[in-house]
C-alpha positions as semicolon CSV with decimal commas, in nm:
position;residue;x (nm);y (nm);z (nm)
1;M;0,095;-0,938;0,539
2;R;-0,172;-0,916;0,202
3;I;-0,106;-0,590;0,008
4;D;-0,490;-0,482;0,107
5;K;-0,434;-0,492;0,382
6;F;-0,119;-0,341;0,378
7;L;-0,288;-0,066;0,224
8;N;-0,521;-0,028;0,504
9;S;-0,345;-0,009;0,786
10;V;-0,070;0,253;0,656
11;N;-0,347;0,473;0,580
12;I;-0,287;0,533;0,176
13;T;-0,681;0,428;0,145
14;K;-0,950;0,471;0,434
15;R;-1,112;0,129;0,356
16;R;-1,059;-0,196;0,251
17;S;-1,286;-0,265;0,038
18;V;-1,133;0,098;-0,220
19;A;-0,751;-0,117;-0,143
20;Q;-0,908;-0,428;-0,308
21;D;-1,143;-0,265;-0,625
22;M;-0,775;-0,065;-0,678
23;I;-0,619;-0,387;-0,734
24;S;-0,894;-0,564;-0,926
25;N;-0,852;-0,227;-1,148
26;N;-0,494;-0,304;-1,140
27;V;-0,368;0,044;-1,050
28;V;-0,153;-0,101;-0,780
29;L;0,164;-0,311;-0,890
30;I;0,421;-0,413;-0,661
31;N;0,771;-0,455;-0,796
32;D;0,664;-0,297;-1,115
33;A;0,351;-0,630;-1,112
34;V;0,047;-0,604;-1,110
35;A;-0,050;-0,690;-0,796
36;K;-0,297;-0,937;-0,709
37;A;-0,497;-0,947;-0,272
38;S;-0,372;-1,202;-0,202
39;K;0,059;-1,066;-0,301
40;N;0,213;-1,064;0,031
41;V;0,448;-0,744;0,078
42;E;0,775;-0,767;0,207
43;V;1,017;-0,471;0,329
44;G;1,175;-0,368;0,116
45;S;0,905;-0,393;-0,154
46;I;0,819;-0,044;-0,422
47;I;0,480;-0,016;-0,441
48;T;0,335;0,183;-0,760
49;I;-0,069;0,282;-0,760
50;N;-0,165;0,477;-1,072
51;Y;-0,421;0,720;-0,987
52;L;-0,625;0,864;-1,143
53;N;-0,375;1,234;-1,227
54;E;-0,021;1,080;-1,086
55;T;0,100;0,757;-0,983
56;K;0,278;0,759;-0,616
57;K;0,546;0,531;-0,519
58;Y;0,613;0,382;-0,205
59;E;0,894;0,188;-0,034
60;V;0,777;-0,052;0,224
61;L;0,978;0,023;0,569
62;Q;0,851;-0,207;0,747
63;I;0,516;-0,390;0,796
64;P;0,256;-0,343;1,079
65;T;0,191;-0,603;1,336
66;T;-0,176;-0,396;1,434
67;K;-0,515;-0,391;1,234
68;S;-0,415;-0,023;1,176
69;T;-0,117;0,215;1,245
70;P;-0,194;0,592;1,311
71;K;-0,146;0,867;1,073
72;S;0,152;1,003;1,228
73;L;0,363;0,702;1,287
74;Q;0,254;0,688;0,896
75;D;0,597;0,703;0,793
76;E;0,789;0,443;1,030
77;Y;0,635;0,239;0,753
78;I;0,639;0,350;0,418
79;K;0,821;0,575;0,249
80;E;0,746;0,773;-0,079
81;V;0,943;0,751;-0,363
82;S;0,992;1,014;-0,645
């Protein structure tokens, strides 16, 4: 699954366009490499997002099969890593 679709479907971003803006501004990294929108996410990948005030890291546990997942099931797909 593409990184922009993944960020949207697991509720890290509210809209796919927001995810695409973050990627185009080089604030999203996959395994410590700057991500492009077409980059595919794999199980076990570490996604780093550099916000203005903080940095968050997520480990991909599984890839969703649907367009969106309920926020209550977010822990099945990603785990926040400190």
